[in-house]
Amino acid sequence: EHDRTSKICIFTTLIFYSVRYFLLFSIFLIISCNKSPKKKEVDTSAIAEMREVVQHPDYENVLPLFQPEIDIWSEYGILKSFLGRFKKASPKEVLSNSVELRDLVKAMKESVKPEIFNNPSFETRVNIMYNESLRLADMNTIPAITAKEVNTQIDKIFEAFGAINAKINTTFSKKKFEEEITIDVSLIGLDTTKIDTCLLYTSDAAD
């Protein structure tokens, strides 16, 4: 009788633990199944955003009047042409071309520029664009980067390139203005030193 009782106890214990482990396993399985669709949904959404084509704002261009003046600067022309593909592109496309963009900005930065651009103000604008291109290229190595961050960064690059073009327009506008001054100041008694000071002030204000 004692052996029978022991066997019943052992059997009951085995059933108890079996039911317990089965319940725990079932709860774990239910929780896992509930979490999986949510994770998949987030990943799918992020992938879709990275593939969504975005139309980016226009930036300032060099005026047609001054375009012939910079046609000799080939590195600038190559970069401008390459930037065109980013105006309407997905974040994924932007990242896939980010390293080449960085290299082209660097090539322009280190190239022999028209002498009229050899000044600190112009160099500052070029350096800003180069730094922004470095940040974009670095994003290509960050797995958790978002579409919004990529779009914001390419907009900063467009803004920096627009600032370079604005400086080009200002520089050539000043040059054109100076070339058109044909008044013989000696005939009207103007102090040439004051004219030079005025032109210098105008140039500094434009910078």
PDB file of C-alpha atoms in Angstrom:
ATOM      1  CA  GLU A   1       0.000   0.000   0.000  1.00  0.00           C
ATOM      2  CA  HIS A   2       2.851   2.327   0.852  1.00  0.00           C
ATOM      3  CA  ASP A   3       4.502   1.746  -2.559  1.00  0.00           C
ATOM      4  CA  ARG A   4       1.255   2.454  -4.320  1.00  0.00           C
ATOM      5  CA  THR A   5       0.837   5.710  -2.423  1.00  0.00           C
ATOM      6  CA  SER A   6       4.403   6.735  -3.280  1.00  0.00           C
ATOM      7  CA  LYS A   7       3.845   6.041  -6.957  1.00  0.00           C
ATOM      8  CA  ILE A   8       0.666   8.100  -6.913  1.00  0.00           C
ATOM      9  CA  CYS A   9       2.531  10.993  -5.269  1.00  0.00           C
ATOM     10  CA  ILE A  10       5.341  10.819  -7.789  1.00  0.00           C
ATOM     11  CA  PHE A  11       2.873  10.648 -10.654  1.00  0.00           C
ATOM     12  CA  THR A  12       0.921  13.589  -9.267  1.00  0.00           C
ATOM     13  CA  THR A  13       4.118  15.593  -8.861  1.00  0.00           C
ATOM     14  CA  LEU A  14       5.153  14.876 -12.432  1.00  0.00           C
ATOM     15  CA  ILE A  15       1.763  15.968 -13.724  1.00  0.00           C
ATOM     16  CA  PHE A  16       1.928  19.155 -11.638  1.00  0.00           C
ATOM     17  CA  TYR A  17       5.328  20.176 -12.969  1.00  0.00           C
ATOM     18  CA  SER A  18       4.412  19.160 -16.511  1.00  0.00           C
ATOM     19  CA  VAL A  19       1.324  21.345 -16.420  1.00  0.00           C
ATOM     20  CA  ARG A  20       3.308  24.160 -14.850  1.00  0.00           C
ATOM     21  CA  TYR A  21       6.051  24.098 -17.499  1.00  0.00           C
ATOM     22  CA  PHE A  22       3.452  23.762 -20.235  1.00  0.00           C
ATOM     23  CA  LEU A  23       1.662  26.868 -18.987  1.00  0.00           C
ATOM     24  CA  LEU A  24       4.908  28.824 -18.707  1.00  0.00           C
ATOM     25  CA  PHE A  25       5.916  27.794 -22.199  1.00  0.00           C
ATOM     26  CA  SER A  26       2.487  28.743 -23.551  1.00  0.00           C
ATOM     27  CA  ILE A  27       2.663  32.194 -21.919  1.00  0.00           C
ATOM     28  CA  PHE A  28       6.157  32.772 -23.327  1.00  0.00           C
ATOM     29  CA  LEU A  29       5.000  31.686 -26.781  1.00  0.00           C
ATOM     30  CA  ILE A  30       1.990  34.018 -26.678  1.00  0.00           C
ATOM     31  CA  ILE A  31       4.120  36.988 -25.608  1.00  0.00           C
ATOM     32  CA  SER A  32       6.673  36.288 -28.339  1.00  0.00           C
ATOM     33  CA  CYS A  33       3.996  36.044 -30.995  1.00  0.00           C
ATOM     34  CA  ASN A  34       2.434  39.307 -29.876  1.00  0.00           C
ATOM     35  CA  LYS A  35       5.746  41.154 -30.030  1.00  0.00           C
ATOM     36  CA  SER A  36       6.915  39.865 -33.392  1.00  0.00           C
ATOM     37  CA  PRO A  37       4.311  41.590 -35.593  1.00  0.00           C
ATOM     38  CA  LYS A  38       4.978  44.953 -33.915  1.00  0.00           C
ATOM     39  CA  LYS A  39       8.720  44.688 -34.509  1.00  0.00           C
ATOM     40  CA  LYS A  40       8.147  43.668 -38.090  1.00  0.00           C
ATOM     41  CA  GLU A  41       5.747  46.583 -38.590  1.00  0.00           C
ATOM     42  CA  VAL A  42       8.329  49.126 -37.314  1.00  0.00           C
ATOM     43  CA  ASP A  43      11.078  47.704 -39.518  1.00  0.00           C
ATOM     44  CA  THR A  44       8.830  47.755 -42.571  1.00  0.00           C
ATOM     45  CA  SER A  45       7.880  51.362 -41.931  1.00  0.00           C
ATOM     46  CA  ALA A  46      11.526  52.428 -41.590  1.00  0.00           C
ATOM     47  CA  ILE A  47      12.461  50.642 -44.809  1.00  0.00           C
ATOM     48  CA  ALA A  48       9.583  52.314 -46.654  1.00  0.00           C
ATOM     49  CA  GLU A  49      10.680  55.760 -45.441  1.00  0.00           C
ATOM     50  CA  MET A  50      14.238  55.158 -46.624  1.00  0.00           C
ATOM     51  CA  ARG A  51      12.896  54.322 -50.102  1.00  0.00           C
ATOM     52  CA  GLU A  52      10.479  57.249 -50.329  1.00  0.00           C
ATOM     53  CA  VAL A  53      11.538  59.804 -52.971  1.00  0.00           C
ATOM     54  CA  VAL A  54      11.743  63.361 -51.624  1.00  0.00           C
ATOM     55  CA  GLN A  55      11.707  66.639 -53.568  1.00  0.00           C
ATOM     56  CA  HIS A  56      14.254  68.921 -51.885  1.00  0.00           C
ATOM     57  CA  PRO A  57      14.080  72.751 -51.906  1.00  0.00           C
ATOM     58  CA  ASP A  58      15.951  74.692 -54.572  1.00  0.00           C
ATOM     59  CA  TYR A  59      19.137  76.525 -53.690  1.00  0.00           C
ATOM     60  CA  GLU A  60      20.622  79.715 -55.144  1.00  0.00           C
ATOM     61  CA  ASN A  61      22.378  79.218 -58.474  1.00  0.00           C
ATOM     62  CA  VAL A  62      25.056  81.243 -60.224  1.00  0.00           C
ATOM     63  CA  LEU A  63      23.430  83.899 -62.403  1.00  0.00           C
ATOM     64  CA  PRO A  64      23.564  83.131 -66.153  1.00  0.00           C
ATOM     65  CA  LEU A  65      25.482  86.382 -66.659  1.00  0.00           C
ATOM     66  CA  PHE A  66      28.375  85.062 -64.573  1.00  0.00           C
ATOM     67  CA  GLN A  67      28.291  81.407 -65.645  1.00  0.00           C
ATOM     68  CA  PRO A  68      30.978  81.863 -68.350  1.00  0.00           C
ATOM     69  CA  GLU A  69      33.312  83.207 -65.658  1.00  0.00           C
ATOM     70  CA  ILE A  70      33.342  79.889 -63.797  1.00  0.00           C
ATOM     71  CA  ASP A  71      33.155  77.469 -66.728  1.00  0.00           C
ATOM     72  CA  ILE A  72      36.935  77.105 -66.475  1.00  0.00           C
ATOM     73  CA  TRP A  73      36.546  75.743 -62.928  1.00  0.00           C
ATOM     74  CA  SER A  74      35.888  72.122 -63.904  1.00  0.00           C
ATOM     75  CA  GLU A  75      35.721  70.703 -60.359  1.00  0.00           C
ATOM     76  CA  TYR A  76      32.877  73.105 -59.549  1.00  0.00           C
ATOM     77  CA  GLY A  77      31.010  72.090 -62.701  1.00  0.00           C
ATOM     78  CA  ILE A  78      31.363  68.368 -61.977  1.00  0.00           C
ATOM     79  CA  LEU A  79      30.096  68.825 -58.418  1.00  0.00           C
ATOM     80  CA  LYS A  80      27.148  70.942 -59.559  1.00  0.00           C
ATOM     81  CA  SER A  81      26.150  68.299 -62.107  1.00  0.00           C
ATOM     82  CA  PHE A  82      26.433  65.492 -59.536  1.00  0.00           C
ATOM     83  CA  LEU A  83      24.315  67.390 -57.003  1.00  0.00           C
ATOM     84  CA  GLY A  84      21.485  67.419 -59.512  1.00  0.00           C
ATOM     85  CA  ARG A  85      20.702  63.763 -58.812  1.00  0.00           C
ATOM     86  CA  PHE A  86      19.974  64.581 -55.148  1.00  0.00           C
ATOM     87  CA  LYS A  87      17.261  67.163 -55.821  1.00  0.00           C
ATOM     88  CA  LYS A  88      14.665  64.421 -56.128  1.00  0.00           C
ATOM     89  CA  ALA A  89      15.912  61.266 -54.420  1.00  0.00           C
ATOM     90  CA  SER A  90      15.183  58.834 -51.626  1.00  0.00           C
ATOM     91  CA  PRO A  91      17.310  58.735 -48.453  1.00  0.00           C
ATOM     92  CA  LYS A  92      18.593  55.339 -49.588  1.00  0.00           C
ATOM     93  CA  GLU A  93      19.792  56.828 -52.892  1.00  0.00           C
ATOM     94  CA  VAL A  94      21.364  59.764 -51.066  1.00  0.00           C
ATOM     95  CA  LEU A  95      23.357  57.463 -48.793  1.00  0.00           C
ATOM     96  CA  SER A  96      24.464  55.234 -51.648  1.00  0.00           C
ATOM     97  CA  ASN A  97      26.022  58.284 -53.345  1.00  0.00           C
ATOM     98  CA  SER A  98      27.254  60.042 -50.195  1.00  0.00           C
ATOM     99  CA  VAL A  99      30.875  58.883 -50.395  1.00  0.00           C
ATOM    100  CA  GLU A 100      31.233  59.984 -54.013  1.00  0.00           C
ATOM    101  CA  LEU A 101      29.659  63.329 -53.132  1.00  0.00           C
ATOM    102  CA  ARG A 102      32.151  63.802 -50.299  1.00  0.00           C
ATOM    103  CA  ASP A 103      35.055  63.074 -52.651  1.00  0.00           C
ATOM    104  CA  LEU A 104      33.786  65.563 -55.248  1.00  0.00           C
ATOM    105  CA  VAL A 105      33.404  68.301 -52.640  1.00  0.00           C
ATOM    106  CA  LYS A 106      36.940  67.560 -51.462  1.00  0.00           C
ATOM    107  CA  ALA A 107      38.196  67.737 -55.056  1.00  0.00           C
ATOM    108  CA  MET A 108      36.593  71.160 -55.476  1.00  0.00           C
ATOM    109  CA  LYS A 109      38.001  72.317 -52.150  1.00  0.00           C
ATOM    110  CA  GLU A 110      41.555  71.318 -53.102  1.00  0.00           C
ATOM    111  CA  SER A 111      41.362  72.435 -56.740  1.00  0.00           C
ATOM    112  CA  VAL A 112      42.930  75.509 -58.320  1.00  0.00           C
ATOM    113  CA  LYS A 113      40.141  78.067 -58.162  1.00  0.00           C
ATOM    114  CA  PRO A 114      39.786  81.239 -60.226  1.00  0.00           C
ATOM    115  CA  GLU A 115      42.031  83.807 -58.560  1.00  0.00           C
ATOM    116  CA  ILE A 116      39.107  86.039 -57.670  1.00  0.00           C
ATOM    117  CA  PHE A 117      37.926  83.411 -55.148  1.00  0.00           C
ATOM    118  CA  ASN A 118      41.205  83.213 -53.251  1.00  0.00           C
ATOM    119  CA  ASN A 119      39.953  84.877 -50.082  1.00  0.00           C
ATOM    120  CA  PRO A 120      39.032  83.676 -46.561  1.00  0.00           C
ATOM    121  CA  SER A 121      35.324  84.429 -46.947  1.00  0.00           C
ATOM    122  CA  PHE A 122      34.970  82.147 -49.957  1.00  0.00           C
ATOM    123  CA  GLU A 123      37.142  79.433 -48.400  1.00  0.00           C
ATOM    124  CA  THR A 124      34.901  79.426 -45.319  1.00  0.00           C
ATOM    125  CA  ARG A 125      31.841  78.634 -47.434  1.00  0.00           C
ATOM    126  CA  VAL A 126      33.638  75.797 -49.214  1.00  0.00           C
ATOM    127  CA  ASN A 127      34.824  74.343 -45.886  1.00  0.00           C
ATOM    128  CA  ILE A 128      31.286  74.402 -44.502  1.00  0.00           C
ATOM    129  CA  MET A 129      30.033  72.380 -47.448  1.00  0.00           C
ATOM    130  CA  TYR A 130      32.894  69.916 -47.100  1.00  0.00           C
ATOM    131  CA  ASN A 131      32.139  69.389 -43.401  1.00  0.00           C
ATOM    132  CA  GLU A 132      28.478  68.760 -44.170  1.00  0.00           C
ATOM    133  CA  SER A 133      29.431  66.219 -46.849  1.00  0.00           C
ATOM    134  CA  LEU A 134      31.630  64.412 -44.311  1.00  0.00           C
ATOM    135  CA  ARG A 135      28.681  64.110 -41.935  1.00  0.00           C
ATOM    136  CA  LEU A 136      26.495  62.682 -44.691  1.00  0.00           C
ATOM    137  CA  ALA A 137      29.132  60.106 -45.640  1.00  0.00           C
ATOM    138  CA  ASP A 138      29.453  59.086 -41.975  1.00  0.00           C
ATOM    139  CA  MET A 139      25.703  58.440 -41.838  1.00  0.00           C
ATOM    140  CA  ASN A 140      26.245  55.670 -44.359  1.00  0.00           C
ATOM    141  CA  THR A 141      27.970  53.657 -41.610  1.00  0.00           C
ATOM    142  CA  ILE A 142      25.244  54.116 -38.966  1.00  0.00           C
ATOM    143  CA  PRO A 143      22.690  51.239 -39.073  1.00  0.00           C
ATOM    144  CA  ALA A 144      20.101  53.110 -36.980  1.00  0.00           C
ATOM    145  CA  ILE A 145      20.111  56.270 -39.122  1.00  0.00           C
ATOM    146  CA  THR A 146      16.630  57.536 -40.016  1.00  0.00           C
ATOM    147  CA  ALA A 147      15.234  58.883 -43.270  1.00  0.00           C
ATOM    148  CA  LYS A 148      14.514  62.223 -41.612  1.00  0.00           C
ATOM    149  CA  GLU A 149      18.142  62.636 -40.541  1.00  0.00           C
ATOM    150  CA  VAL A 150      19.392  61.872 -44.052  1.00  0.00           C
ATOM    151  CA  ASN A 151      16.932  64.307 -45.661  1.00  0.00           C
ATOM    152  CA  THR A 152      17.897  67.038 -43.204  1.00  0.00           C
ATOM    153  CA  GLN A 153      21.594  66.525 -43.915  1.00  0.00           C
ATOM    154  CA  ILE A 154      21.300  66.681 -47.705  1.00  0.00           C
ATOM    155  CA  ASP A 155      19.277  69.892 -47.278  1.00  0.00           C
ATOM    156  CA  LYS A 156      22.201  71.341 -45.303  1.00  0.00           C
ATOM    157  CA  ILE A 157      24.527  70.458 -48.172  1.00  0.00           C
ATOM    158  CA  PHE A 158      22.226  72.186 -50.664  1.00  0.00           C
ATOM    159  CA  GLU A 159      22.138  75.226 -48.389  1.00  0.00           C
ATOM    160  CA  ALA A 160      25.941  75.285 -48.190  1.00  0.00           C
ATOM    161  CA  PHE A 161      26.265  75.007 -51.983  1.00  0.00           C
ATOM    162  CA  GLY A 162      23.731  77.809 -52.369  1.00  0.00           C
ATOM    163  CA  ALA A 163      25.864  79.972 -50.069  1.00  0.00           C
ATOM    164  CA  ILE A 164      28.876  79.343 -52.336  1.00  0.00           C
ATOM    165  CA  ASN A 165      26.840  80.371 -55.371  1.00  0.00           C
ATOM    166  CA  ALA A 166      25.600  83.479 -53.574  1.00  0.00           C
ATOM    167  CA  LYS A 167      29.205  84.464 -52.874  1.00  0.00           C
ATOM    168  CA  ILE A 168      30.101  83.876 -56.537  1.00  0.00           C
ATOM    169  CA  ASN A 169      27.251  86.177 -57.606  1.00  0.00           C
ATOM    170  CA  THR A 170      28.271  88.847 -55.096  1.00  0.00           C
ATOM    171  CA  THR A 171      31.921  88.684 -56.149  1.00  0.00           C
ATOM    172  CA  PHE A 172      31.237  89.070 -59.856  1.00  0.00           C
ATOM    173  CA  SER A 173      28.564  91.726 -59.258  1.00  0.00           C
ATOM    174  CA  LYS A 174      31.141  93.808 -57.393  1.00  0.00           C
ATOM    175  CA  LYS A 175      33.691  93.256 -60.157  1.00  0.00           C
ATOM    176  CA  LYS A 176      31.162  94.282 -62.827  1.00  0.00           C
ATOM    177  CA  PHE A 177      30.224  97.395 -60.877  1.00  0.00           C
ATOM    178  CA  GLU A 178      33.845  98.459 -60.544  1.00  0.00           C
ATOM    179  CA  GLU A 179      34.506  97.889 -64.250  1.00  0.00           C
ATOM    180  CA  GLU A 180      31.534 100.043 -65.222  1.00  0.00           C
ATOM    181  CA  ILE A 181      32.751 103.084 -63.312  1.00  0.00           C
ATOM    182  CA  THR A 182      34.154 105.302 -66.080  1.00  0.00           C
ATOM    183  CA  ILE A 183      33.846 108.704 -64.475  1.00  0.00           C
ATOM    184  CA  ASP A 184      37.000 110.752 -64.575  1.00  0.00           C
ATOM    185  CA  VAL A 185      37.105 111.678 -60.909  1.00  0.00           C
ATOM    186  CA  SER A 186      39.705 114.367 -61.528  1.00  0.00           C
ATOM    187  CA  LEU A 187      37.138 116.386 -63.493  1.00  0.00           C
ATOM    188  CA  ILE A 188      34.607 116.516 -60.672  1.00  0.00           C
ATOM    189  CA  GLY A 189      37.000 116.851 -57.771  1.00  0.00           C
ATOM    190  CA  LEU A 190      36.276 113.569 -55.982  1.00  0.00           C
ATOM    191  CA  ASP A 191      38.723 112.128 -53.480  1.00  0.00           C
ATOM    192  CA  THR A 192      39.717 108.694 -54.896  1.00  0.00           C
ATOM    193  CA  THR A 193      40.734 107.463 -51.452  1.00  0.00           C
ATOM    194  CA  LYS A 194      37.142 107.940 -50.293  1.00  0.00           C
ATOM    195  CA  ILE A 195      35.860 105.988 -53.296  1.00  0.00           C
ATOM    196  CA  ASP A 196      38.230 103.135 -52.492  1.00  0.00           C
ATOM    197  CA  THR A 197      37.071 103.200 -48.867  1.00  0.00           C
ATOM    198  CA  CYS A 198      33.449 103.061 -49.976  1.00  0.00           C
ATOM    199  CA  LEU A 199      34.113 100.088 -52.254  1.00  0.00           C
ATOM    200  CA  LEU A 200      35.995  98.321 -49.477  1.00  0.00           C
ATOM    201  CA  TYR A 201      33.073  98.898 -47.080  1.00  0.00           C
ATOM    202  CA  THR A 202      30.615  97.501 -49.676  1.00  0.00           C
ATOM    203  CA  SER A 203      32.766  94.401 -50.130  1.00  0.00           C
ATOM    204  CA  ASP A 204      33.007  93.779 -46.378  1.00  0.00           C
ATOM    205  CA  ALA A 205      29.251  94.159 -45.984  1.00  0.00           C
ATOM    206  CA  ALA A 206      28.658  91.568 -48.712  1.00  0.00           C
ATOM    207  CA  ASP A 207      30.957  89.085 -46.953  1.00  0.00           C
TER     208      ASP A 207
END
